[in-house]
Amino acid sequence: MNILVTRPTPSANELVGYLRKLGKKAWAFPLIEFFPGSQLRILPTRLQKLGKGDLVLILSRNAIHYAKLILTSEDILWPQMLKYYAIGRSTAIAFHAATGYKIFCPNQQETSETLIQALSTQAIKGKNILILRGNGGRNLLRDTLLSYGAQVELIECYQRCEKFYYGEKEGKRWRQKGVDTIIVTSGEMLMQLHCLFTDTDRKEWLLKCRLIVVSERLKILAKMLGWNDVYVSNGSDNNTLLNFILTYTY
């Protein structure tokens, strides 16, 4: 198994390091990079306007990283009186490490759907909810919470930007290295990966690779794009992906 990890730095390098220590052949090939979001400056004000029992939903570790930068620069703490929710385990761990606060996260796959299921049992009608995320992405979470009667605001804490690569050059490089397994953790990156390479590389190599994704939604998208060998990890954090790779047999 020769593995290509497409998730962003530093997560890609971290996972590749784990894999290489275990004797696996692996390379980092980050498809996106991050910058501060266009709404990051308004986050401190929005947090301070929330009342006891209002909710903050955090959709990635990057949201925590950039939120921490702006809050620290203005000497503001995360309000303790709020209820915090994370979309997945790695995000929850990062938030707890940064704040020491309790934060809830679903035990199932790290998707908007599982977070919605968890929130559907809460009394959120009339509550103010901030969703901390990156640019773009689906609005399913916001739209569903609005339908429940909550007041919802999205805060773009960071921006995702595609990294530029020469597809023909990269296709030759990864084919020569014998890459046969690719890890992809978002639909955006999956589409980017599909479009990056030449038609020949896509047909003869890329679509024949095993694909490891992190949700059934991504598996469906991958199948639509032409992959046949697609497997779903039950989480997107590096530890879960590593365990999946080590225990998966075929």
PDB file of C-alpha atoms in Angstrom:
ATOM      1  CA  MET A   1       0.000   0.000   0.000  1.00  0.00           C
ATOM      2  CA  ASN A   2       1.523   3.320  -1.139  1.00  0.00           C
ATOM      3  CA  ILE A   3      -0.517   6.110   0.413  1.00  0.00           C
ATOM      4  CA  LEU A   4      -1.113   9.701  -0.647  1.00  0.00           C
ATOM      5  CA  VAL A   5      -2.528  11.988   2.069  1.00  0.00           C
ATOM      6  CA  THR A   6      -4.304  15.002   0.579  1.00  0.00           C
ATOM      7  CA  ARG A   7      -5.428  16.725   3.765  1.00  0.00           C
ATOM      8  CA  PRO A   8      -3.897  20.104   4.630  1.00  0.00           C
ATOM      9  CA  THR A   9      -0.684  20.813   6.497  1.00  0.00           C
ATOM     10  CA  PRO A  10       0.152  20.134   9.315  1.00  0.00           C
ATOM     11  CA  SER A  11      -2.319  17.234   9.574  1.00  0.00           C
ATOM     12  CA  ALA A  12      -1.017  15.618   6.383  1.00  0.00           C
ATOM     13  CA  ASN A  13       2.598  15.647   7.560  1.00  0.00           C
ATOM     14  CA  GLU A  14       1.578  14.304  10.951  1.00  0.00           C
ATOM     15  CA  LEU A  15      -0.297  11.344   9.475  1.00  0.00           C
ATOM     16  CA  VAL A  16       2.474  10.614   6.994  1.00  0.00           C
ATOM     17  CA  GLY A  17       4.970  10.612   9.861  1.00  0.00           C
ATOM     18  CA  TYR A  18       2.897   8.066  11.798  1.00  0.00           C
ATOM     19  CA  LEU A  19       2.569   5.840   8.732  1.00  0.00           C
ATOM     20  CA  ARG A  20       6.270   5.932   7.908  1.00  0.00           C
ATOM     21  CA  LYS A  21       7.222   5.027  11.481  1.00  0.00           C
ATOM     22  CA  LEU A  22       5.073   1.919  11.022  1.00  0.00           C
ATOM     23  CA  GLY A  23       6.874   0.999   7.822  1.00  0.00           C
ATOM     24  CA  LYS A  24       4.245   2.268   5.390  1.00  0.00           C
ATOM     25  CA  LYS A  25       5.075   4.200   2.231  1.00  0.00           C
ATOM     26  CA  ALA A  26       3.250   7.501   2.437  1.00  0.00           C
ATOM     27  CA  TRP A  27       3.514  11.065   1.118  1.00  0.00           C
ATOM     28  CA  ALA A  28       1.793  14.351   1.916  1.00  0.00           C
ATOM     29  CA  PHE A  29       0.043  16.102  -0.955  1.00  0.00           C
ATOM     30  CA  PRO A  30      -2.034  18.905   0.646  1.00  0.00           C
ATOM     31  CA  LEU A  31      -4.654  20.218  -1.756  1.00  0.00           C
ATOM     32  CA  ILE A  32      -5.714  23.274   0.226  1.00  0.00           C
ATOM     33  CA  GLU A  33      -4.190  25.845   2.583  1.00  0.00           C
ATOM     34  CA  PHE A  34      -5.712  28.219   5.128  1.00  0.00           C
ATOM     35  CA  PHE A  35      -5.858  31.953   5.812  1.00  0.00           C
ATOM     36  CA  PRO A  36      -7.813  34.151   8.264  1.00  0.00           C
ATOM     37  CA  GLY A  37     -11.493  34.421   7.395  1.00  0.00           C
ATOM     38  CA  SER A  38     -13.308  37.544   6.246  1.00  0.00           C
ATOM     39  CA  GLN A  39     -15.540  37.617   9.362  1.00  0.00           C
ATOM     40  CA  LEU A  40     -12.932  36.756  11.954  1.00  0.00           C
ATOM     41  CA  ARG A  41     -12.800  40.340  13.264  1.00  0.00           C
ATOM     42  CA  ILE A  42     -16.455  40.317  14.319  1.00  0.00           C
ATOM     43  CA  LEU A  43     -16.195  37.076  16.294  1.00  0.00           C
ATOM     44  CA  PRO A  44     -15.307  38.630  19.696  1.00  0.00           C
ATOM     45  CA  THR A  45     -18.316  40.964  19.525  1.00  0.00           C
ATOM     46  CA  ARG A  46     -20.674  38.203  18.462  1.00  0.00           C
ATOM     47  CA  LEU A  47     -19.507  35.902  21.264  1.00  0.00           C
ATOM     48  CA  GLN A  48     -19.950  38.616  23.883  1.00  0.00           C
ATOM     49  CA  LYS A  49     -23.534  39.280  22.727  1.00  0.00           C
ATOM     50  CA  LEU A  50     -24.619  35.684  23.378  1.00  0.00           C
ATOM     51  CA  GLY A  51     -26.540  34.894  26.555  1.00  0.00           C
ATOM     52  CA  LYS A  52     -26.513  32.001  29.003  1.00  0.00           C
ATOM     53  CA  GLY A  53     -27.487  28.761  27.302  1.00  0.00           C
ATOM     54  CA  ASP A  54     -26.883  30.016  23.780  1.00  0.00           C
ATOM     55  CA  LEU A  55     -24.866  27.712  21.513  1.00  0.00           C
ATOM     56  CA  VAL A  56     -21.588  27.820  19.620  1.00  0.00           C
ATOM     57  CA  LEU A  57     -21.085  25.126  16.983  1.00  0.00           C
ATOM     58  CA  ILE A  58     -17.483  24.586  15.910  1.00  0.00           C
ATOM     59  CA  LEU A  59     -17.002  22.793  12.604  1.00  0.00           C
ATOM     60  CA  SER A  60     -13.226  22.304  12.488  1.00  0.00           C
ATOM     61  CA  ARG A  61      -9.964  22.660  14.363  1.00  0.00           C
ATOM     62  CA  ASN A  62      -9.024  25.488  11.996  1.00  0.00           C
ATOM     63  CA  ALA A  63     -11.964  27.518  13.290  1.00  0.00           C
ATOM     64  CA  ILE A  64     -10.564  27.112  16.809  1.00  0.00           C
ATOM     65  CA  HIS A  65      -7.044  28.064  15.703  1.00  0.00           C
ATOM     66  CA  TYR A  66      -8.068  31.321  14.050  1.00  0.00           C
ATOM     67  CA  ALA A  67     -10.676  32.167  16.678  1.00  0.00           C
ATOM     68  CA  LYS A  68      -8.005  31.781  19.359  1.00  0.00           C
ATOM     69  CA  LEU A  69      -5.738  34.204  17.497  1.00  0.00           C
ATOM     70  CA  ILE A  70      -8.310  36.994  17.409  1.00  0.00           C
ATOM     71  CA  LEU A  71      -9.576  36.390  20.950  1.00  0.00           C
ATOM     72  CA  THR A  72      -6.049  36.374  22.365  1.00  0.00           C
ATOM     73  CA  SER A  73      -5.136  39.567  20.481  1.00  0.00           C
ATOM     74  CA  GLU A  74      -8.116  41.334  22.106  1.00  0.00           C
ATOM     75  CA  ASP A  75      -7.583  39.703  25.509  1.00  0.00           C
ATOM     76  CA  ILE A  76     -10.998  38.017  25.439  1.00  0.00           C
ATOM     77  CA  LEU A  77     -11.862  34.572  26.815  1.00  0.00           C
ATOM     78  CA  TRP A  78     -14.378  32.124  25.401  1.00  0.00           C
ATOM     79  CA  PRO A  79     -17.555  32.783  27.470  1.00  0.00           C
ATOM     80  CA  GLN A  80     -18.097  29.983  29.984  1.00  0.00           C
ATOM     81  CA  MET A  81     -21.900  30.365  30.112  1.00  0.00           C
ATOM     82  CA  LEU A  82     -22.394  29.092  26.552  1.00  0.00           C
ATOM     83  CA  LYS A  83     -22.974  25.564  25.287  1.00  0.00           C
ATOM     84  CA  TYR A  84     -20.261  24.382  22.917  1.00  0.00           C
ATOM     85  CA  TYR A  85     -20.645  21.661  20.294  1.00  0.00           C
ATOM     86  CA  ALA A  86     -18.025  20.183  17.960  1.00  0.00           C
ATOM     87  CA  ILE A  87     -18.677  18.355  14.735  1.00  0.00           C
ATOM     88  CA  GLY A  88     -16.117  15.679  15.566  1.00  0.00           C
ATOM     89  CA  ARG A  89     -13.728  14.246  18.112  1.00  0.00           C
ATOM     90  CA  SER A  90     -10.557  15.989  16.919  1.00  0.00           C
ATOM     91  CA  THR A  91     -12.305  19.370  16.999  1.00  0.00           C
ATOM     92  CA  ALA A  92     -13.643  18.669  20.493  1.00  0.00           C
ATOM     93  CA  ILE A  93     -10.188  17.701  21.754  1.00  0.00           C
ATOM     94  CA  ALA A  94      -8.643  20.838  20.257  1.00  0.00           C
ATOM     95  CA  PHE A  95     -11.286  23.064  21.869  1.00  0.00           C
ATOM     96  CA  HIS A  96     -10.934  21.421  25.284  1.00  0.00           C
ATOM     97  CA  ALA A  97      -7.148  21.741  25.050  1.00  0.00           C
ATOM     98  CA  ALA A  98      -7.469  25.456  24.242  1.00  0.00           C
ATOM     99  CA  THR A  99     -10.069  26.306  26.878  1.00  0.00           C
ATOM    100  CA  GLY A 100     -10.495  23.521  29.425  1.00  0.00           C
ATOM    101  CA  TYR A 101     -14.241  23.745  28.828  1.00  0.00           C
ATOM    102  CA  LYS A 102     -16.643  20.894  28.359  1.00  0.00           C
ATOM    103  CA  ILE A 103     -17.768  20.467  24.770  1.00  0.00           C
ATOM    104  CA  PHE A 104     -20.208  17.984  23.280  1.00  0.00           C
ATOM    105  CA  CYS A 105     -19.569  16.033  20.088  1.00  0.00           C
ATOM    106  CA  PRO A 106     -21.460  13.155  18.450  1.00  0.00           C
ATOM    107  CA  ASN A 107     -19.935   9.701  18.589  1.00  0.00           C
ATOM    108  CA  GLN A 108     -20.907   8.894  15.017  1.00  0.00           C
ATOM    109  CA  GLN A 109     -19.345  10.115  11.773  1.00  0.00           C
ATOM    110  CA  GLU A 110     -18.162  13.714  11.741  1.00  0.00           C
ATOM    111  CA  THR A 111     -20.885  15.256   9.586  1.00  0.00           C
ATOM    112  CA  SER A 112     -23.485  17.995   9.783  1.00  0.00           C
ATOM    113  CA  GLU A 113     -26.183  15.316   9.798  1.00  0.00           C
ATOM    114  CA  THR A 114     -24.934  13.679  13.014  1.00  0.00           C
ATOM    115  CA  LEU A 115     -24.607  17.056  14.722  1.00  0.00           C
ATOM    116  CA  ILE A 116     -28.163  17.912  13.666  1.00  0.00           C
ATOM    117  CA  GLN A 117     -29.389  14.628  15.167  1.00  0.00           C
ATOM    118  CA  ALA A 118     -27.730  15.506  18.467  1.00  0.00           C
ATOM    119  CA  LEU A 119     -29.115  19.039  18.500  1.00  0.00           C
ATOM    120  CA  SER A 120     -32.631  17.888  17.610  1.00  0.00           C
ATOM    121  CA  THR A 121     -33.026  16.635  21.184  1.00  0.00           C
ATOM    122  CA  GLN A 122     -32.123  20.021  22.672  1.00  0.00           C
ATOM    123  CA  ALA A 123     -34.456  22.929  23.426  1.00  0.00           C
ATOM    124  CA  ILE A 124     -33.018  25.340  20.861  1.00  0.00           C
ATOM    125  CA  LYS A 125     -36.111  27.270  19.771  1.00  0.00           C
ATOM    126  CA  GLY A 126     -35.407  30.952  20.336  1.00  0.00           C
ATOM    127  CA  LYS A 127     -31.735  30.307  21.137  1.00  0.00           C
ATOM    128  CA  ASN A 128     -28.947  32.296  19.509  1.00  0.00           C
ATOM    129  CA  ILE A 129     -26.450  30.042  17.739  1.00  0.00           C
ATOM    130  CA  LEU A 130     -23.065  30.887  16.227  1.00  0.00           C
ATOM    131  CA  ILE A 131     -21.583  28.475  13.688  1.00  0.00           C
ATOM    132  CA  LEU A 132     -17.801  28.820  13.381  1.00  0.00           C
ATOM    133  CA  ARG A 133     -16.504  27.467  10.107  1.00  0.00           C
ATOM    134  CA  GLY A 134     -14.494  28.175   6.965  1.00  0.00           C
ATOM    135  CA  ASN A 135     -15.598  29.767   3.717  1.00  0.00           C
ATOM    136  CA  GLY A 136     -18.090  27.944   1.550  1.00  0.00           C
ATOM    137  CA  GLY A 137     -19.413  24.564   2.559  1.00  0.00           C
ATOM    138  CA  ARG A 138     -22.966  23.341   2.942  1.00  0.00           C
ATOM    139  CA  ASN A 139     -25.659  25.354   4.693  1.00  0.00           C
ATOM    140  CA  LEU A 140     -27.598  22.290   5.852  1.00  0.00           C
ATOM    141  CA  LEU A 141     -26.781  22.877   9.518  1.00  0.00           C
ATOM    142  CA  ARG A 142     -27.802  26.543   9.485  1.00  0.00           C
ATOM    143  CA  ASP A 143     -30.977  25.954   7.489  1.00  0.00           C
ATOM    144  CA  THR A 144     -32.095  23.068   9.711  1.00  0.00           C
ATOM    145  CA  LEU A 145     -31.516  25.029  12.930  1.00  0.00           C
ATOM    146  CA  LEU A 146     -33.445  27.970  11.500  1.00  0.00           C
ATOM    147  CA  SER A 147     -36.335  25.604  10.821  1.00  0.00           C
ATOM    148  CA  TYR A 148     -36.188  24.584  14.512  1.00  0.00           C
ATOM    149  CA  GLY A 149     -36.787  28.217  15.486  1.00  0.00           C
ATOM    150  CA  ALA A 150     -33.245  29.201  16.447  1.00  0.00           C
ATOM    151  CA  GLN A 151     -31.488  32.462  15.539  1.00  0.00           C
ATOM    152  CA  VAL A 152     -28.401  31.406  13.601  1.00  0.00           C
ATOM    153  CA  GLU A 153     -25.339  33.283  12.359  1.00  0.00           C
ATOM    154  CA  LEU A 154     -22.427  31.869  10.379  1.00  0.00           C
ATOM    155  CA  ILE A 155     -18.967  33.228  11.177  1.00  0.00           C
ATOM    156  CA  GLU A 156     -16.253  32.629   8.576  1.00  0.00           C
ATOM    157  CA  CYS A 157     -13.210  32.157  10.806  1.00  0.00           C
ATOM    158  CA  TYR A 158     -10.870  31.008   8.063  1.00  0.00           C
ATOM    159  CA  GLN A 159     -10.622  30.658   4.311  1.00  0.00           C
ATOM    160  CA  ARG A 160      -9.695  27.545   2.368  1.00  0.00           C
ATOM    161  CA  CYS A 161      -7.753  28.146  -0.830  1.00  0.00           C
ATOM    162  CA  GLU A 162      -6.698  25.602  -3.423  1.00  0.00           C
ATOM    163  CA  LYS A 163      -2.993  24.970  -3.703  1.00  0.00           C
ATOM    164  CA  PHE A 164      -1.727  25.189  -7.258  1.00  0.00           C
ATOM    165  CA  TYR A 165      -0.081  22.170  -8.864  1.00  0.00           C
ATOM    166  CA  TYR A 166       0.847  21.210 -12.425  1.00  0.00           C
ATOM    167  CA  GLY A 167      -1.390  18.197 -12.952  1.00  0.00           C
ATOM    168  CA  GLU A 168       0.735  16.519 -15.612  1.00  0.00           C
ATOM    169  CA  LYS A 169       3.887  16.775 -13.490  1.00  0.00           C
ATOM    170  CA  GLU A 170       2.145  15.529 -10.343  1.00  0.00           C
ATOM    171  CA  GLY A 171       0.461  12.666 -12.163  1.00  0.00           C
ATOM    172  CA  LYS A 172       3.833  11.438 -13.400  1.00  0.00           C
ATOM    173  CA  ARG A 173       5.370  11.797  -9.944  1.00  0.00           C
ATOM    174  CA  TRP A 174       2.712   9.844  -8.055  1.00  0.00           C
ATOM    175  CA  ARG A 175       2.426   7.133 -10.682  1.00  0.00           C
ATOM    176  CA  GLN A 176       6.204   6.596 -10.532  1.00  0.00           C
ATOM    177  CA  LYS A 177       5.998   6.255  -6.750  1.00  0.00           C
ATOM    178  CA  GLY A 178       3.316   3.607  -7.152  1.00  0.00           C
ATOM    179  CA  VAL A 179       0.585   5.418  -5.219  1.00  0.00           C
ATOM    180  CA  ASP A 180      -2.425   3.118  -5.020  1.00  0.00           C
ATOM    181  CA  THR A 181      -4.304   4.494  -1.987  1.00  0.00           C
ATOM    182  CA  ILE A 182      -5.486   8.079  -1.482  1.00  0.00           C
ATOM    183  CA  ILE A 183      -6.965   9.674   1.647  1.00  0.00           C
ATOM    184  CA  VAL A 184      -9.477  12.481   1.068  1.00  0.00           C
ATOM    185  CA  THR A 185     -11.353  14.213   3.888  1.00  0.00           C
ATOM    186  CA  SER A 186     -13.692  16.669   2.128  1.00  0.00           C
ATOM    187  CA  GLY A 187     -15.864  16.932  -0.954  1.00  0.00           C
ATOM    188  CA  GLU A 188     -14.028  20.072  -2.026  1.00  0.00           C
ATOM    189  CA  MET A 189     -10.714  18.235  -2.077  1.00  0.00           C
ATOM    190  CA  LEU A 190     -12.250  15.237  -3.809  1.00  0.00           C
ATOM    191  CA  MET A 191     -13.483  17.426  -6.670  1.00  0.00           C
ATOM    192  CA  GLN A 192     -10.118  19.178  -6.853  1.00  0.00           C
ATOM    193  CA  LEU A 193      -8.283  15.856  -6.980  1.00  0.00           C
ATOM    194  CA  HIS A 194     -10.541  14.596  -9.766  1.00  0.00           C
ATOM    195  CA  CYS A 195      -9.973  17.698 -11.889  1.00  0.00           C
ATOM    196  CA  LEU A 196      -6.238  18.088 -11.292  1.00  0.00           C
ATOM    197  CA  PHE A 197      -4.787  15.365 -13.499  1.00  0.00           C
ATOM    198  CA  THR A 198      -4.824  14.736 -17.231  1.00  0.00           C
ATOM    199  CA  ASP A 199      -7.553  12.555 -18.745  1.00  0.00           C
ATOM    200  CA  THR A 200      -5.016   9.769 -19.267  1.00  0.00           C
ATOM    201  CA  ASP A 201      -3.755   9.869 -15.678  1.00  0.00           C
ATOM    202  CA  ARG A 202      -7.309  10.000 -14.387  1.00  0.00           C
ATOM    203  CA  LYS A 203      -8.433   6.952 -16.374  1.00  0.00           C
ATOM    204  CA  GLU A 204      -5.271   4.843 -16.138  1.00  0.00           C
ATOM    205  CA  TRP A 205      -4.263   5.589 -12.554  1.00  0.00           C
ATOM    206  CA  LEU A 206      -6.316   7.953 -10.369  1.00  0.00           C
ATOM    207  CA  LEU A 207      -9.721   6.278 -10.626  1.00  0.00           C
ATOM    208  CA  LYS A 208      -8.094   2.867 -10.108  1.00  0.00           C
ATOM    209  CA  CYS A 209      -6.650   3.903  -6.737  1.00  0.00           C
ATOM    210  CA  ARG A 210      -8.302   2.841  -3.496  1.00  0.00           C
ATOM    211  CA  LEU A 211      -9.961   5.842  -1.942  1.00  0.00           C
ATOM    212  CA  ILE A 212     -10.388   6.322   1.808  1.00  0.00           C
ATOM    213  CA  VAL A 213     -12.985   8.961   2.705  1.00  0.00           C
ATOM    214  CA  VAL A 214     -14.622  10.010   5.965  1.00  0.00           C
ATOM    215  CA  SER A 215     -18.376   9.871   5.297  1.00  0.00           C
ATOM    216  CA  GLU A 216     -20.984   8.042   3.282  1.00  0.00           C
ATOM    217  CA  ARG A 217     -21.741  11.327   1.510  1.00  0.00           C
ATOM    218  CA  LEU A 218     -18.172  11.461   0.213  1.00  0.00           C
ATOM    219  CA  LYS A 219     -18.358   7.822  -0.823  1.00  0.00           C
ATOM    220  CA  ILE A 220     -21.440   8.550  -2.921  1.00  0.00           C
ATOM    221  CA  LEU A 221     -19.681  11.526  -4.533  1.00  0.00           C
ATOM    222  CA  ALA A 222     -16.582   9.444  -5.244  1.00  0.00           C
ATOM    223  CA  LYS A 223     -18.688   6.756  -6.912  1.00  0.00           C
ATOM    224  CA  MET A 224     -20.362   9.403  -9.054  1.00  0.00           C
ATOM    225  CA  LEU A 225     -16.937  10.682 -10.130  1.00  0.00           C
ATOM    226  CA  GLY A 226     -15.830   7.223 -11.221  1.00  0.00           C
ATOM    227  CA  TRP A 227     -14.053   5.557  -8.308  1.00  0.00           C
ATOM    228  CA  ASN A 228     -15.060   1.974  -7.566  1.00  0.00           C
ATOM    229  CA  ASP A 229     -12.767   1.063  -4.659  1.00  0.00           C
ATOM    230  CA  VAL A 230     -14.016   3.427  -1.932  1.00  0.00           C
ATOM    231  CA  TYR A 231     -13.896   2.861   1.834  1.00  0.00           C
ATOM    232  CA  VAL A 232     -15.253   4.952   4.694  1.00  0.00           C
ATOM    233  CA  SER A 233     -13.306   5.656   7.886  1.00  0.00           C
ATOM    234  CA  ASN A 234     -15.498   6.301  10.923  1.00  0.00           C
ATOM    235  CA  GLY A 235     -13.688   9.563  11.661  1.00  0.00           C
ATOM    236  CA  SER A 236     -11.483  12.203  10.064  1.00  0.00           C
ATOM    237  CA  ASP A 237      -8.912  12.705  12.834  1.00  0.00           C
ATOM    238  CA  ASN A 238      -5.477  11.255  12.212  1.00  0.00           C
ATOM    239  CA  ASN A 239      -5.687   8.604  14.942  1.00  0.00           C
ATOM    240  CA  THR A 240      -8.922   7.216  13.513  1.00  0.00           C
ATOM    241  CA  LEU A 241      -7.565   7.267   9.964  1.00  0.00           C
ATOM    242  CA  LEU A 242      -4.365   5.565  11.107  1.00  0.00           C
ATOM    243  CA  ASN A 243      -6.270   2.821  12.918  1.00  0.00           C
ATOM    244  CA  PHE A 244      -8.494   2.326   9.901  1.00  0.00           C
ATOM    245  CA  ILE A 245      -5.494   1.892   7.601  1.00  0.00           C
ATOM    246  CA  LEU A 246      -3.741  -0.491   9.996  1.00  0.00           C
ATOM    247  CA  THR A 247      -6.786  -2.707  10.584  1.00  0.00           C
ATOM    248  CA  TYR A 248      -8.141  -2.659   7.038  1.00  0.00           C
ATOM    249  CA  THR A 249      -7.374  -5.759   5.000  1.00  0.00           C
ATOM    250  CA  TYR A 250      -8.171  -6.556   1.401  1.00  0.00           C
TER     251      TYR A 250
END
